[in-house]
Short mmCIF file of C-alpha atoms in Angstrom, two decimals:
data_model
loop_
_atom_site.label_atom_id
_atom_site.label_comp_id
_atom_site.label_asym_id
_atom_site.label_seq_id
_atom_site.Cartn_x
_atom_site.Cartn_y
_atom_site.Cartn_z
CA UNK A 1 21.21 -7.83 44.29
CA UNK A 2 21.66 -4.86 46.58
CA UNK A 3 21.61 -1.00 46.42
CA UNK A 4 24.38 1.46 47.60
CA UNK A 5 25.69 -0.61 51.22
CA UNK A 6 23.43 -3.58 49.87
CA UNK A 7 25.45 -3.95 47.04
CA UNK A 8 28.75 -4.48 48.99
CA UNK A 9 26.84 -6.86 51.44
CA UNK A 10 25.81 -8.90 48.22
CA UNK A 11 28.52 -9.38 46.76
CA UNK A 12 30.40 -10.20 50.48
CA UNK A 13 27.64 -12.51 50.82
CA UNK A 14 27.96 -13.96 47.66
CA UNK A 15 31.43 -14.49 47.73
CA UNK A 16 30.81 -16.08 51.26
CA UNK A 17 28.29 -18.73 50.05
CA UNK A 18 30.63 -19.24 47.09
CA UNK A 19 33.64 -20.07 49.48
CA UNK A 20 32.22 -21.90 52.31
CA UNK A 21 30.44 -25.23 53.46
CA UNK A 22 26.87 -23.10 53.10
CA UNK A 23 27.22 -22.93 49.41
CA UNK A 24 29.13 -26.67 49.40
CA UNK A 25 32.44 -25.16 48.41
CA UNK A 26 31.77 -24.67 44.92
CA UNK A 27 30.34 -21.31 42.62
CA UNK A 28 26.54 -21.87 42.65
CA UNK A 29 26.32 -18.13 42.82
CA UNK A 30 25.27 -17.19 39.54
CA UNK A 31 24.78 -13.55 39.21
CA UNK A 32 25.53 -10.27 41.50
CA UNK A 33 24.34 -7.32 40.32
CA UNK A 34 24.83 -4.12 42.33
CA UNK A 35 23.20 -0.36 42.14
CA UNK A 36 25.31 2.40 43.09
CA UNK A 37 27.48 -0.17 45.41
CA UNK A 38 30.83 0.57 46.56
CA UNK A 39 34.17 -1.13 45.71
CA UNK A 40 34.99 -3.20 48.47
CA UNK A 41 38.47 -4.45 47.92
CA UNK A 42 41.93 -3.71 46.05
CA UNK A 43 42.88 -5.04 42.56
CA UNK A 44 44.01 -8.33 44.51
CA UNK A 45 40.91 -9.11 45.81
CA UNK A 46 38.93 -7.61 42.80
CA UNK A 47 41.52 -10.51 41.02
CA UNK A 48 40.42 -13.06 43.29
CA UNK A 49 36.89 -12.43 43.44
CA UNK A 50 37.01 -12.82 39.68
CA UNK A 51 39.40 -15.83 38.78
CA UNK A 52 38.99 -18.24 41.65
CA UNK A 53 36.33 -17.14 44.06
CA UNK A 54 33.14 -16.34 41.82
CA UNK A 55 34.45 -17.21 38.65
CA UNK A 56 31.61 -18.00 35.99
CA UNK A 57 29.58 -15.60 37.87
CA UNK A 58 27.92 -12.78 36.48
CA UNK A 59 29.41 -9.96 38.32
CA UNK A 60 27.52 -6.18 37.34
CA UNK A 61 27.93 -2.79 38.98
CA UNK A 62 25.38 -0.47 37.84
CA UNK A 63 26.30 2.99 37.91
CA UNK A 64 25.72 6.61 37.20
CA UNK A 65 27.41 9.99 37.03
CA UNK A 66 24.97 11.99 38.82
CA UNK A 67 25.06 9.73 41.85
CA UNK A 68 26.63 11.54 44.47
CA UNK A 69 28.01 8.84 47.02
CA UNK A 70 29.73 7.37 44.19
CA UNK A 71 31.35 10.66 43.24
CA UNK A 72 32.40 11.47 46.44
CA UNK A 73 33.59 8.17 47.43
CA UNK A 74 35.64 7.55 44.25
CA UNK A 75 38.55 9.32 44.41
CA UNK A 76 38.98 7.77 48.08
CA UNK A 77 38.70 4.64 46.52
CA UNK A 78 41.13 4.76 43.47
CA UNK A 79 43.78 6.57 46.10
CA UNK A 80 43.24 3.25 48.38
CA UNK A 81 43.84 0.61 44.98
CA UNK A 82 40.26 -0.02 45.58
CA UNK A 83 38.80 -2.14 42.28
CA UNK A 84 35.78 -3.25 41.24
CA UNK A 85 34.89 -7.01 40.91
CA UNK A 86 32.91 -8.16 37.45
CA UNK A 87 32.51 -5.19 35.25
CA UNK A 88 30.50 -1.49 35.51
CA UNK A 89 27.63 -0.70 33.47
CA UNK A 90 26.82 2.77 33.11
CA UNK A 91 23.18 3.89 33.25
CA UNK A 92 20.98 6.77 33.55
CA UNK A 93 19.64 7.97 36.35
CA UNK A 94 15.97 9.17 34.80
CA UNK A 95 15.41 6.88 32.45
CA UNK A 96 15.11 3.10 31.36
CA UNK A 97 18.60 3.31 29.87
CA UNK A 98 22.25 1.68 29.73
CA UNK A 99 24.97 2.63 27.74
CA UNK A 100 27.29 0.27 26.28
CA UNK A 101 30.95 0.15 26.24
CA UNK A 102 31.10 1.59 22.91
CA UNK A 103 29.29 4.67 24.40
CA UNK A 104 31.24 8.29 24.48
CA UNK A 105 33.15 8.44 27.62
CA UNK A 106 31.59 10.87 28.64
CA UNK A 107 27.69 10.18 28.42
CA UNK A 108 25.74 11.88 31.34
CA UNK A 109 28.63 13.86 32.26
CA UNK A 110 26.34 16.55 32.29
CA UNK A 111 25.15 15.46 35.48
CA UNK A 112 26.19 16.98 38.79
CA UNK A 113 26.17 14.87 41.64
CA UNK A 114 24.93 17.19 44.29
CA UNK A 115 21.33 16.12 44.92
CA UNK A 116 21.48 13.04 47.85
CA UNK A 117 18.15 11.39 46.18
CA UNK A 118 20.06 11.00 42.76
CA UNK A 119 21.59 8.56 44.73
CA UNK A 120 18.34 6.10 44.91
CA UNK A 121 17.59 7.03 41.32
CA UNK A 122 18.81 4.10 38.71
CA UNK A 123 16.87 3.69 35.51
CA UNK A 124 13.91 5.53 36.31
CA UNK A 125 13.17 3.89 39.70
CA UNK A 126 13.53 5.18 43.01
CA UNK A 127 15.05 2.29 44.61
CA UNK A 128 15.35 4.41 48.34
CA UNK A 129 13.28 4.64 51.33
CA UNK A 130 9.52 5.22 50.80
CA UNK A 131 7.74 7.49 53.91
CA UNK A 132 4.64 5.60 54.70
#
């Protein structure tokens, strides 16, 4: 599990243990689950990731529309081929809440992703850096 650059680096580390003599060459990885992670590969290596190296692994990117890195960052990604691994689950950003596939297209579109801080905000928990 992992937040924004936390999510890549568990889902790289996941795919490391899955692949290597640490994790005994075989999937014991059972679930990654990312919030607000970026895509850290093409459609080859999203392919991969999904049908040989962490197959029968639970694979989630949790997402929302007000999130401002992801905005940002997305349309550098789909220019690059970039894909996601797993599937995306859309949330919101306030409250306790995921939408389902079946969900409008465009639920919390009415969200602009200006505000940095919506950025640790997933579900109702602020899930950034706490001043002590």
């Amino acid at each position: 599990t992992g937040h924004s650059l936390g999510g890549g680096t568990a889902e790289i580390c996941a795919l490391y243990a899955a692949t290597s003599s640490l994790g005994g060459g075989e999937n014991s990885i059972s679930q990654v689950t990312t919030f607000g992670g970026p895509c850290i590969g093409d459609s080859s290596f999203a392919r991969y990731v999904n049908t040989v190296a962490l197959t029968g692994t639970a694979i989630k990117h949790i997402v929302h529309d007000a999130d401002p890195i992801l905005a940002n960052n997305g349309p550098l990604w789909e220019k690059l081929g970039f894909e996601r691994s797993g599937s995306t689950v859309k949330c919101d950003p306030f409250e306790a809440k995921v939408y389902s596939e079946f969900d409008k297209d465009d639920v919390g579109s009415s969200y602009i992703p200006w505000n940095i801080l919506d950025h640790c905000k997933y579900m109702g928990v602020f899930v950034g850096p706490r001043v002590i």
